[in-house]
């Protein structure tokens, strides 16, 4: 992966931008420590910090121009089908200069325009300046694996992989918190696109392309789940089409000219990935696990699987004394505020893998399986029938705080939270992603709640920021289009009994994993993380510094904190306060 930056003048010339580009790239250096560079034209500038993974040569560094010299790209991510696309496109004039995917994407743009994004299989965020047409094209992958942010400073459009990069380059221009985004954060622990917590900085949404043409900007969703018959199910309950899709997805995600490792728990999702990846990885790749001890610890199961598959296993032990330092490091790494408790664990995992395998630049994860295969249906709360708005409102209520007694205090922090607007937004997102969604299938509605909100806002955001802080690219084979399009066609099942969720995936996994691993109940990582960090809460000695300045009711906050809130509620307020103090008030 990389970090990208772009500037575009809606009219006239961009003017002197050396300082802004240099500051944005410097702020993102962890995302791409192998190379940094930028280029400017009369109306635009593009920059990149590069983590060299595909084609390690300087020829593949960015920004890169197309063969005709009139279209230019800054690209973050990986395109797994770029070799197939090259065969379809044919060589550009003068032949291919690299064997990396960036050149393939810009060649595809020169041939097909912005429509090339529909053909890209992978995880990506890109900015293309079409010098001939005077336009800037921005796009993000289907599920929002790679981040992309946009702001406006006068007539200048500012684009970056990092909110903090924009704040650093344009200090003093963005200091206000978006009130609607604050409401979302308090209930969800993150902010939904297109908003960010910072008023004036927006996100390009998952599966979205934006074309900026002078004074206008056109946004378009380029992908959604298609319709199709349910896949065939074998006598043992396995789904052969799913097995083939997973094998293809993991093989694609192993493609790299740099080292590849694995995040490995004792669960089924990372176990599938590790099993399928091992034949494609040379020598003894590293598998990284975090150990908490106690009933929820999966380190022993992970170590057993790593040994059986031939991985070098490293286990990071979460001890009480490590908590405060780990918290400080993880919170400092957050590019946007996110109340995900497992951010700290992800940061520790990424550090353990890089320390054990310094040459590794890629890590494979099991992220996305729970959202696609109904893994959350029995984890915290289950589906319940009713009209679609009622279902979504219920899920939002339960998701905001599992303890009913905490919900009124949480909502009192910001008077008149417009929950109806958030529910309407969630329904619109879910129906845009799956047009056939209806109230008749509450399980699928719950899955879509997690797919459109939790997945990009929590899981993918944390994977990107925590791993990129360690200069490590997190890959998510379960979000390969081949897997996702099969998963959504698997008939919905209640799956509310622990160990019985994700049955299609569990039964299919028997061809790669032992029966015991396939039957193991889901153990959410956030639960042992919360217990670990709860022991460190008093050591953190936190007192709110800026929450009252951004619209939080001071009296309601004092009452909530005096009542010793759950770690979940306390943590999101702690992260919010620390992030705002550091980046908006620091």
mmCIF file with all atom_site columns, C-alpha atoms in Angstrom, residues 109-289:
data_model
loop_
_atom_site.group_PDB
_atom_site.id
_atom_site.type_symbol
_atom_site.label_atom_id
_atom_site.label_alt_id
_atom_site.label_comp_id
_atom_site.label_asym_id
_atom_site.label_entity_id
_atom_site.label_seq_id
_atom_site.pdbx_PDB_ins_code
_atom_site.Cartn_x
_atom_site.Cartn_y
_atom_site.Cartn_z
_atom_site.occupancy
_atom_site.B_iso_or_equiv
_atom_site.pdbx_formal_charge
_atom_site.auth_seq_id
_atom_site.auth_comp_id
_atom_site.auth_asym_id
_atom_site.auth_atom_id
_atom_site.pdbx_PDB_model_num
ATOM 1   C CA . UNK A 1 109 ? -8.003  4.627   -17.780 1.00 0.00 ? 109 UNK A CA 1
ATOM 2   C CA . UNK A 1 110 ? -6.508  5.840   -21.065 1.00 0.00 ? 110 UNK A CA 1
ATOM 3   C CA . UNK A 1 111 ? -8.541  3.176   -22.849 1.00 0.00 ? 111 UNK A CA 1
ATOM 4   C CA . UNK A 1 112 ? -11.830 3.165   -20.892 1.00 0.00 ? 112 UNK A CA 1
ATOM 5   C CA . UNK A 1 113 ? -11.922 6.335   -18.796 1.00 0.00 ? 113 UNK A CA 1
ATOM 6   C CA . UNK A 1 114 ? -13.253 6.239   -15.239 1.00 0.00 ? 114 UNK A CA 1
ATOM 7   C CA . UNK A 1 115 ? -15.213 3.096   -16.086 1.00 0.00 ? 115 UNK A CA 1
ATOM 8   C CA . UNK A 1 116 ? -12.007 1.083   -15.612 1.00 0.00 ? 116 UNK A CA 1
ATOM 9   C CA . UNK A 1 117 ? -12.669 0.992   -11.851 1.00 0.00 ? 117 UNK A CA 1
ATOM 10  C CA . UNK A 1 118 ? -15.512 -1.472  -12.451 1.00 0.00 ? 118 UNK A CA 1
ATOM 11  C CA . UNK A 1 119 ? -12.983 -3.978  -13.807 1.00 0.00 ? 119 UNK A CA 1
ATOM 12  C CA . UNK A 1 120 ? -10.527 -3.678  -10.905 1.00 0.00 ? 120 UNK A CA 1
ATOM 13  C CA . UNK A 1 121 ? -10.408 -6.609  -8.485  1.00 0.00 ? 121 UNK A CA 1
ATOM 14  C CA . UNK A 1 122 ? -8.640  -5.623  -5.316  1.00 0.00 ? 122 UNK A CA 1
ATOM 15  C CA . UNK A 1 123 ? -8.328  -2.966  -2.668  1.00 0.00 ? 123 UNK A CA 1
ATOM 16  C CA . UNK A 1 124 ? -7.543  0.544   -3.771  1.00 0.00 ? 124 UNK A CA 1
ATOM 17  C CA . UNK A 1 125 ? -7.904  4.287   -3.592  1.00 0.00 ? 125 UNK A CA 1
ATOM 18  C CA . UNK A 1 126 ? -6.748  6.380   -6.518  1.00 0.00 ? 126 UNK A CA 1
ATOM 19  C CA . UNK A 1 127 ? -6.479  9.886   -7.885  1.00 0.00 ? 127 UNK A CA 1
ATOM 20  C CA . UNK A 1 128 ? -6.097  10.401  -11.642 1.00 0.00 ? 128 UNK A CA 1
ATOM 21  C CA . UNK A 1 129 ? -5.463  13.804  -13.168 1.00 0.00 ? 129 UNK A CA 1
ATOM 22  C CA . UNK A 1 130 ? -6.620  13.784  -16.776 1.00 0.00 ? 130 UNK A CA 1
ATOM 23  C CA . UNK A 1 131 ? -4.580  16.668  -18.101 1.00 0.00 ? 131 UNK A CA 1
ATOM 24  C CA . UNK A 1 132 ? -6.179  16.512  -21.530 1.00 0.00 ? 132 UNK A CA 1
ATOM 25  C CA . UNK A 1 133 ? -9.703  16.964  -20.133 1.00 0.00 ? 133 UNK A CA 1
ATOM 26  C CA . UNK A 1 134 ? -8.797  19.055  -17.115 1.00 0.00 ? 134 UNK A CA 1
ATOM 27  C CA . UNK A 1 135 ? -10.539 16.716  -14.658 1.00 0.00 ? 135 UNK A CA 1
ATOM 28  C CA . UNK A 1 136 ? -9.613  14.809  -11.503 1.00 0.00 ? 136 UNK A CA 1
ATOM 29  C CA . UNK A 1 137 ? -10.987 11.279  -10.972 1.00 0.00 ? 137 UNK A CA 1
ATOM 30  C CA . UNK A 1 138 ? -11.123 9.782   -7.474  1.00 0.00 ? 138 UNK A CA 1
ATOM 31  C CA . UNK A 1 139 ? -12.208 6.239   -6.663  1.00 0.00 ? 139 UNK A CA 1
ATOM 32  C CA . UNK A 1 140 ? -12.272 3.775   -3.785  1.00 0.00 ? 140 UNK A CA 1
ATOM 33  C CA . UNK A 1 141 ? -12.654 -0.010  -3.693  1.00 0.00 ? 141 UNK A CA 1
ATOM 34  C CA . UNK A 1 142 ? -15.996 -1.754  -3.253  1.00 0.00 ? 142 UNK A CA 1
ATOM 35  C CA . UNK A 1 143 ? -15.933 -2.215  0.525   1.00 0.00 ? 143 UNK A CA 1
ATOM 36  C CA . UNK A 1 144 ? -13.768 0.714   1.623   1.00 0.00 ? 144 UNK A CA 1
ATOM 37  C CA . UNK A 1 145 ? -10.573 -1.169  2.442   1.00 0.00 ? 145 UNK A CA 1
ATOM 38  C CA . UNK A 1 146 ? -8.372  1.774   1.456   1.00 0.00 ? 146 UNK A CA 1
ATOM 39  C CA . UNK A 1 147 ? -9.214  5.260   2.775   1.00 0.00 ? 147 UNK A CA 1
ATOM 40  C CA . UNK A 1 148 ? -9.575  8.423   0.696   1.00 0.00 ? 148 UNK A CA 1
ATOM 41  C CA . UNK A 1 149 ? -10.414 11.896  2.022   1.00 0.00 ? 149 UNK A CA 1
ATOM 42  C CA . UNK A 1 150 ? -11.314 15.148  0.283   1.00 0.00 ? 150 UNK A CA 1
ATOM 43  C CA . UNK A 1 151 ? -11.451 18.758  1.461   1.00 0.00 ? 151 UNK A CA 1
ATOM 44  C CA . UNK A 1 152 ? -11.673 22.200  -0.102  1.00 0.00 ? 152 UNK A CA 1
ATOM 45  C CA . UNK A 1 153 ? -9.466  25.168  0.707   1.00 0.00 ? 153 UNK A CA 1
ATOM 46  C CA . UNK A 1 154 ? -10.815 28.085  -1.254  1.00 0.00 ? 154 UNK A CA 1
ATOM 47  C CA . UNK A 1 155 ? -10.811 27.012  -4.906  1.00 0.00 ? 155 UNK A CA 1
ATOM 48  C CA . UNK A 1 156 ? -8.368  24.171  -4.205  1.00 0.00 ? 156 UNK A CA 1
ATOM 49  C CA . UNK A 1 157 ? -9.571  20.561  -3.840  1.00 0.00 ? 157 UNK A CA 1
ATOM 50  C CA . UNK A 1 158 ? -7.317  18.650  -1.436  1.00 0.00 ? 158 UNK A CA 1
ATOM 51  C CA . UNK A 1 159 ? -7.129  14.839  -1.513  1.00 0.00 ? 159 UNK A CA 1
ATOM 52  C CA . UNK A 1 160 ? -5.194  12.464  0.740   1.00 0.00 ? 160 UNK A CA 1
ATOM 53  C CA . UNK A 1 161 ? -5.125  8.973   2.227   1.00 0.00 ? 161 UNK A CA 1
ATOM 54  C CA . UNK A 1 162 ? -5.032  10.597  5.656   1.00 0.00 ? 162 UNK A CA 1
ATOM 55  C CA . UNK A 1 163 ? -7.133  13.172  7.493   1.00 0.00 ? 163 UNK A CA 1
ATOM 56  C CA . UNK A 1 164 ? -4.112  14.048  9.594   1.00 0.00 ? 164 UNK A CA 1
ATOM 57  C CA . UNK A 1 165 ? -2.127  14.821  6.439   1.00 0.00 ? 165 UNK A CA 1
ATOM 58  C CA . UNK A 1 166 ? -4.746  17.372  5.359   1.00 0.00 ? 166 UNK A CA 1
ATOM 59  C CA . UNK A 1 167 ? -4.844  18.899  8.849   1.00 0.00 ? 167 UNK A CA 1
ATOM 60  C CA . UNK A 1 168 ? -1.047  19.174  8.925   1.00 0.00 ? 168 UNK A CA 1
ATOM 61  C CA . UNK A 1 169 ? -0.770  20.765  5.496   1.00 0.00 ? 169 UNK A CA 1
ATOM 62  C CA . UNK A 1 170 ? -3.578  23.268  6.071   1.00 0.00 ? 170 UNK A CA 1
ATOM 63  C CA . UNK A 1 171 ? -3.179  24.021  9.757   1.00 0.00 ? 171 UNK A CA 1
ATOM 64  C CA . UNK A 1 172 ? -5.887  26.301  11.118  1.00 0.00 ? 172 UNK A CA 1
ATOM 65  C CA . UNK A 1 173 ? -8.255  25.742  8.201   1.00 0.00 ? 173 UNK A CA 1
ATOM 66  C CA . UNK A 1 174 ? -10.151 22.874  9.810   1.00 0.00 ? 174 UNK A CA 1
ATOM 67  C CA . UNK A 1 175 ? -10.876 23.163  13.512  1.00 0.00 ? 175 UNK A CA 1
ATOM 68  C CA . UNK A 1 176 ? -14.582 22.477  13.907  1.00 0.00 ? 176 UNK A CA 1
ATOM 69  C CA . UNK A 1 177 ? -16.275 19.181  14.648  1.00 0.00 ? 177 UNK A CA 1
ATOM 70  C CA . UNK A 1 178 ? -19.193 18.228  12.391  1.00 0.00 ? 178 UNK A CA 1
ATOM 71  C CA . UNK A 1 179 ? -22.220 18.044  14.768  1.00 0.00 ? 179 UNK A CA 1
ATOM 72  C CA . UNK A 1 180 ? -23.947 15.276  12.789  1.00 0.00 ? 180 UNK A CA 1
ATOM 73  C CA . UNK A 1 181 ? -20.699 13.301  12.661  1.00 0.00 ? 181 UNK A CA 1
ATOM 74  C CA . UNK A 1 182 ? -20.334 13.664  16.429  1.00 0.00 ? 182 UNK A CA 1
ATOM 75  C CA . UNK A 1 183 ? -23.782 12.129  16.891  1.00 0.00 ? 183 UNK A CA 1
ATOM 76  C CA . UNK A 1 184 ? -22.796 9.216   14.678  1.00 0.00 ? 184 UNK A CA 1
ATOM 77  C CA . UNK A 1 185 ? -19.571 8.710   16.594  1.00 0.00 ? 185 UNK A CA 1
ATOM 78  C CA . UNK A 1 186 ? -21.266 8.588   19.971  1.00 0.00 ? 186 UNK A CA 1
ATOM 79  C CA . UNK A 1 187 ? -23.706 5.898   18.827  1.00 0.00 ? 187 UNK A CA 1
ATOM 80  C CA . UNK A 1 188 ? -21.541 3.923   16.389  1.00 0.00 ? 188 UNK A CA 1
ATOM 81  C CA . UNK A 1 189 ? -17.988 4.596   17.678  1.00 0.00 ? 189 UNK A CA 1
ATOM 82  C CA . UNK A 1 190 ? -17.019 5.872   14.201  1.00 0.00 ? 190 UNK A CA 1
ATOM 83  C CA . UNK A 1 191 ? -18.353 8.189   11.490  1.00 0.00 ? 191 UNK A CA 1
ATOM 84  C CA . UNK A 1 192 ? -20.083 7.063   8.296   1.00 0.00 ? 192 UNK A CA 1
ATOM 85  C CA . UNK A 1 193 ? -18.966 8.299   4.876   1.00 0.00 ? 193 UNK A CA 1
ATOM 86  C CA . UNK A 1 194 ? -19.162 10.828  3.377   1.00 0.00 ? 194 UNK A CA 1
ATOM 87  C CA . UNK A 1 195 ? -18.629 12.641  6.690   1.00 0.00 ? 195 UNK A CA 1
ATOM 88  C CA . UNK A 1 196 ? -15.620 12.631  8.963   1.00 0.00 ? 196 UNK A CA 1
ATOM 89  C CA . UNK A 1 197 ? -15.535 14.041  12.469  1.00 0.00 ? 197 UNK A CA 1
ATOM 90  C CA . UNK A 1 198 ? -13.837 17.146  11.052  1.00 0.00 ? 198 UNK A CA 1
ATOM 91  C CA . UNK A 1 199 ? -16.204 19.650  9.492   1.00 0.00 ? 199 UNK A CA 1
ATOM 92  C CA . UNK A 1 200 ? -15.073 20.268  5.914   1.00 0.00 ? 200 UNK A CA 1
ATOM 93  C CA . UNK A 1 201 ? -13.182 17.000  5.383   1.00 0.00 ? 201 UNK A CA 1
ATOM 94  C CA . UNK A 1 202 ? -15.165 14.274  3.656   1.00 0.00 ? 202 UNK A CA 1
ATOM 95  C CA . UNK A 1 203 ? -14.678 10.646  2.631   1.00 0.00 ? 203 UNK A CA 1
ATOM 96  C CA . UNK A 1 204 ? -15.061 9.105   -0.766  1.00 0.00 ? 204 UNK A CA 1
ATOM 97  C CA . UNK A 1 205 ? -17.456 6.266   0.015   1.00 0.00 ? 205 UNK A CA 1
ATOM 98  C CA . UNK A 1 206 ? -16.861 2.551   -0.547  1.00 0.00 ? 206 UNK A CA 1
ATOM 99  C CA . UNK A 1 207 ? -17.616 1.578   -4.131  1.00 0.00 ? 207 UNK A CA 1
ATOM 100 C CA . UNK A 1 208 ? -17.726 5.210   -5.245  1.00 0.00 ? 208 UNK A CA 1
ATOM 101 C CA . UNK A 1 209 ? -16.092 7.151   -8.052  1.00 0.00 ? 209 UNK A CA 1
ATOM 102 C CA . UNK A 1 210 ? -16.020 10.959  -8.083  1.00 0.00 ? 210 UNK A CA 1
ATOM 103 C CA . UNK A 1 211 ? -15.231 13.094  -11.122 1.00 0.00 ? 211 UNK A CA 1
ATOM 104 C CA . UNK A 1 212 ? -14.209 16.682  -10.388 1.00 0.00 ? 212 UNK A CA 1
ATOM 105 C CA . UNK A 1 213 ? -14.599 18.884  -13.429 1.00 0.00 ? 213 UNK A CA 1
ATOM 106 C CA . UNK A 1 214 ? -13.991 22.539  -12.750 1.00 0.00 ? 214 UNK A CA 1
ATOM 107 C CA . UNK A 1 215 ? -16.688 23.764  -10.401 1.00 0.00 ? 215 UNK A CA 1
ATOM 108 C CA . UNK A 1 216 ? -18.715 20.550  -10.420 1.00 0.00 ? 216 UNK A CA 1
ATOM 109 C CA . UNK A 1 217 ? -18.267 17.175  -8.736  1.00 0.00 ? 217 UNK A CA 1
ATOM 110 C CA . UNK A 1 218 ? -20.171 14.079  -9.829  1.00 0.00 ? 218 UNK A CA 1
ATOM 111 C CA . UNK A 1 219 ? -20.393 11.105  -7.442  1.00 0.00 ? 219 UNK A CA 1
ATOM 112 C CA . UNK A 1 220 ? -21.459 7.678   -8.652  1.00 0.00 ? 220 UNK A CA 1
ATOM 113 C CA . UNK A 1 221 ? -21.724 4.273   -6.996  1.00 0.00 ? 221 UNK A CA 1
ATOM 114 C CA . UNK A 1 222 ? -20.124 1.817   -9.397  1.00 0.00 ? 222 UNK A CA 1
ATOM 115 C CA . UNK A 1 223 ? -20.777 -1.487  -7.592  1.00 0.00 ? 223 UNK A CA 1
ATOM 116 C CA . UNK A 1 224 ? -23.500 -3.340  -5.722  1.00 0.00 ? 224 UNK A CA 1
ATOM 117 C CA . UNK A 1 225 ? -24.344 -6.972  -5.075  1.00 0.00 ? 225 UNK A CA 1
ATOM 118 C CA . UNK A 1 226 ? -25.981 -8.609  -8.068  1.00 0.00 ? 226 UNK A CA 1
ATOM 119 C CA . UNK A 1 227 ? -28.833 -11.073 -8.123  1.00 0.00 ? 227 UNK A CA 1
ATOM 120 C CA . UNK A 1 228 ? -28.471 -14.766 -8.817  1.00 0.00 ? 228 UNK A CA 1
ATOM 121 C CA . UNK A 1 229 ? -29.569 -18.241 -7.780  1.00 0.00 ? 229 UNK A CA 1
ATOM 122 C CA . UNK A 1 230 ? -28.432 -19.779 -4.518  1.00 0.00 ? 230 UNK A CA 1
ATOM 123 C CA . UNK A 1 231 ? -25.211 -21.762 -4.942  1.00 0.00 ? 231 UNK A CA 1
ATOM 124 C CA . UNK A 1 232 ? -25.336 -25.539 -4.969  1.00 0.00 ? 232 UNK A CA 1
ATOM 125 C CA . UNK A 1 233 ? -24.901 -27.170 -1.560  1.00 0.00 ? 233 UNK A CA 1
ATOM 126 C CA . UNK A 1 234 ? -23.209 -30.574 -1.287  1.00 0.00 ? 234 UNK A CA 1
ATOM 127 C CA . UNK A 1 235 ? -24.547 -33.434 0.823   1.00 0.00 ? 235 UNK A CA 1
ATOM 128 C CA . UNK A 1 236 ? -22.219 -32.525 3.705   1.00 0.00 ? 236 UNK A CA 1
ATOM 129 C CA . UNK A 1 237 ? -23.422 -28.907 3.706   1.00 0.00 ? 237 UNK A CA 1
ATOM 130 C CA . UNK A 1 238 ? -20.337 -27.505 1.974   1.00 0.00 ? 238 UNK A CA 1
ATOM 131 C CA . UNK A 1 239 ? -20.671 -25.009 -0.888  1.00 0.00 ? 239 UNK A CA 1
ATOM 132 C CA . UNK A 1 240 ? -18.293 -26.006 -3.722  1.00 0.00 ? 240 UNK A CA 1
ATOM 133 C CA . UNK A 1 241 ? -18.611 -22.629 -5.452  1.00 0.00 ? 241 UNK A CA 1
ATOM 134 C CA . UNK A 1 242 ? -17.598 -20.925 -2.215  1.00 0.00 ? 242 UNK A CA 1
ATOM 135 C CA . UNK A 1 243 ? -14.601 -23.230 -1.815  1.00 0.00 ? 243 UNK A CA 1
ATOM 136 C CA . UNK A 1 244 ? -13.380 -22.361 -5.303  1.00 0.00 ? 244 UNK A CA 1
ATOM 137 C CA . UNK A 1 245 ? -13.911 -18.649 -4.682  1.00 0.00 ? 245 UNK A CA 1
ATOM 138 C CA . UNK A 1 246 ? -11.947 -18.754 -1.416  1.00 0.00 ? 246 UNK A CA 1
ATOM 139 C CA . UNK A 1 247 ? -9.072  -20.637 -3.034  1.00 0.00 ? 247 UNK A CA 1
ATOM 140 C CA . UNK A 1 248 ? -8.915  -18.060 -5.812  1.00 0.00 ? 248 UNK A CA 1
ATOM 141 C CA . UNK A 1 249 ? -9.218  -15.109 -3.410  1.00 0.00 ? 249 UNK A CA 1
ATOM 142 C CA . UNK A 1 250 ? -6.446  -16.228 -1.079  1.00 0.00 ? 250 UNK A CA 1
ATOM 143 C CA . UNK A 1 251 ? -4.155  -17.078 -3.999  1.00 0.00 ? 251 UNK A CA 1
ATOM 144 C CA . UNK A 1 252 ? -4.745  -13.600 -5.431  1.00 0.00 ? 252 UNK A CA 1
ATOM 145 C CA . UNK A 1 253 ? -4.037  -11.970 -2.078  1.00 0.00 ? 253 UNK A CA 1
ATOM 146 C CA . UNK A 1 254 ? -0.720  -13.827 -1.760  1.00 0.00 ? 254 UNK A CA 1
ATOM 147 C CA . UNK A 1 255 ? 0.582   -12.055 -4.862  1.00 0.00 ? 255 UNK A CA 1
ATOM 148 C CA . UNK A 1 256 ? 3.558   -9.916  -3.802  1.00 0.00 ? 256 UNK A CA 1
ATOM 149 C CA . UNK A 1 257 ? 7.233   -9.338  -4.522  1.00 0.00 ? 257 UNK A CA 1
ATOM 150 C CA . UNK A 1 258 ? 7.748   -8.644  -0.803  1.00 0.00 ? 258 UNK A CA 1
ATOM 151 C CA . UNK A 1 259 ? 7.258   -10.799 2.293   1.00 0.00 ? 259 UNK A CA 1
ATOM 152 C CA . UNK A 1 260 ? 3.759   -11.923 3.340   1.00 0.00 ? 260 UNK A CA 1
ATOM 153 C CA . UNK A 1 261 ? 2.622   -12.928 6.845   1.00 0.00 ? 261 UNK A CA 1
ATOM 154 C CA . UNK A 1 262 ? -0.681  -13.858 8.501   1.00 0.00 ? 262 UNK A CA 1
ATOM 155 C CA . UNK A 1 263 ? -2.684  -12.693 11.512  1.00 0.00 ? 263 UNK A CA 1
ATOM 156 C CA . UNK A 1 264 ? -3.778  -15.950 13.104  1.00 0.00 ? 264 UNK A CA 1
ATOM 157 C CA . UNK A 1 265 ? -6.278  -16.562 15.873  1.00 0.00 ? 265 UNK A CA 1
ATOM 158 C CA . UNK A 1 266 ? -7.746  -19.921 16.772  1.00 0.00 ? 266 UNK A CA 1
ATOM 159 C CA . UNK A 1 267 ? -10.887 -19.072 14.824  1.00 0.00 ? 267 UNK A CA 1
ATOM 160 C CA . UNK A 1 268 ? -12.187 -20.337 11.539  1.00 0.00 ? 268 UNK A CA 1
ATOM 161 C CA . UNK A 1 269 ? -11.718 -17.175 9.439   1.00 0.00 ? 269 UNK A CA 1
ATOM 162 C CA . UNK A 1 270 ? -7.979  -16.653 9.850   1.00 0.00 ? 270 UNK A CA 1
ATOM 163 C CA . UNK A 1 271 ? -7.560  -20.441 9.873   1.00 0.00 ? 271 UNK A CA 1
ATOM 164 C CA . UNK A 1 272 ? -9.038  -20.717 6.386   1.00 0.00 ? 272 UNK A CA 1
ATOM 165 C CA . UNK A 1 273 ? -6.795  -17.932 5.121   1.00 0.00 ? 273 UNK A CA 1
ATOM 166 C CA . UNK A 1 274 ? -3.656  -19.411 6.705   1.00 0.00 ? 274 UNK A CA 1
ATOM 167 C CA . UNK A 1 275 ? -4.414  -22.892 5.351   1.00 0.00 ? 275 UNK A CA 1
ATOM 168 C CA . UNK A 1 276 ? -5.051  -21.739 1.796   1.00 0.00 ? 276 UNK A CA 1
ATOM 169 C CA . UNK A 1 277 ? -2.157  -19.265 1.768   1.00 0.00 ? 277 UNK A CA 1
ATOM 170 C CA . UNK A 1 278 ? 0.571   -21.599 2.996   1.00 0.00 ? 278 UNK A CA 1
ATOM 171 C CA . UNK A 1 279 ? 1.254   -23.385 -0.338  1.00 0.00 ? 279 UNK A CA 1
ATOM 172 C CA . UNK A 1 280 ? 1.723   -20.026 -2.067  1.00 0.00 ? 280 UNK A CA 1
ATOM 173 C CA . UNK A 1 281 ? 4.186   -18.617 0.485   1.00 0.00 ? 281 UNK A CA 1
ATOM 174 C CA . UNK A 1 282 ? 7.893   -19.520 0.469   1.00 0.00 ? 282 UNK A CA 1
ATOM 175 C CA . UNK A 1 283 ? 10.058  -20.773 3.327   1.00 0.00 ? 283 UNK A CA 1
ATOM 176 C CA . UNK A 1 284 ? 8.413   -20.343 6.754   1.00 0.00 ? 284 UNK A CA 1
ATOM 177 C CA . UNK A 1 285 ? 6.176   -17.263 6.739   1.00 0.00 ? 285 UNK A CA 1
ATOM 178 C CA . UNK A 1 286 ? 5.310   -15.676 10.076  1.00 0.00 ? 286 UNK A CA 1
ATOM 179 C CA . UNK A 1 287 ? 1.905   -15.987 11.745  1.00 0.00 ? 287 UNK A CA 1
ATOM 180 C CA . UNK A 1 288 ? 1.229   -13.457 14.488  1.00 0.00 ? 288 UNK A CA 1
ATOM 181 C CA . UNK A 1 289 ? -1.173  -14.009 17.421  1.00 0.00 ? 289 UNK A CA 1
#
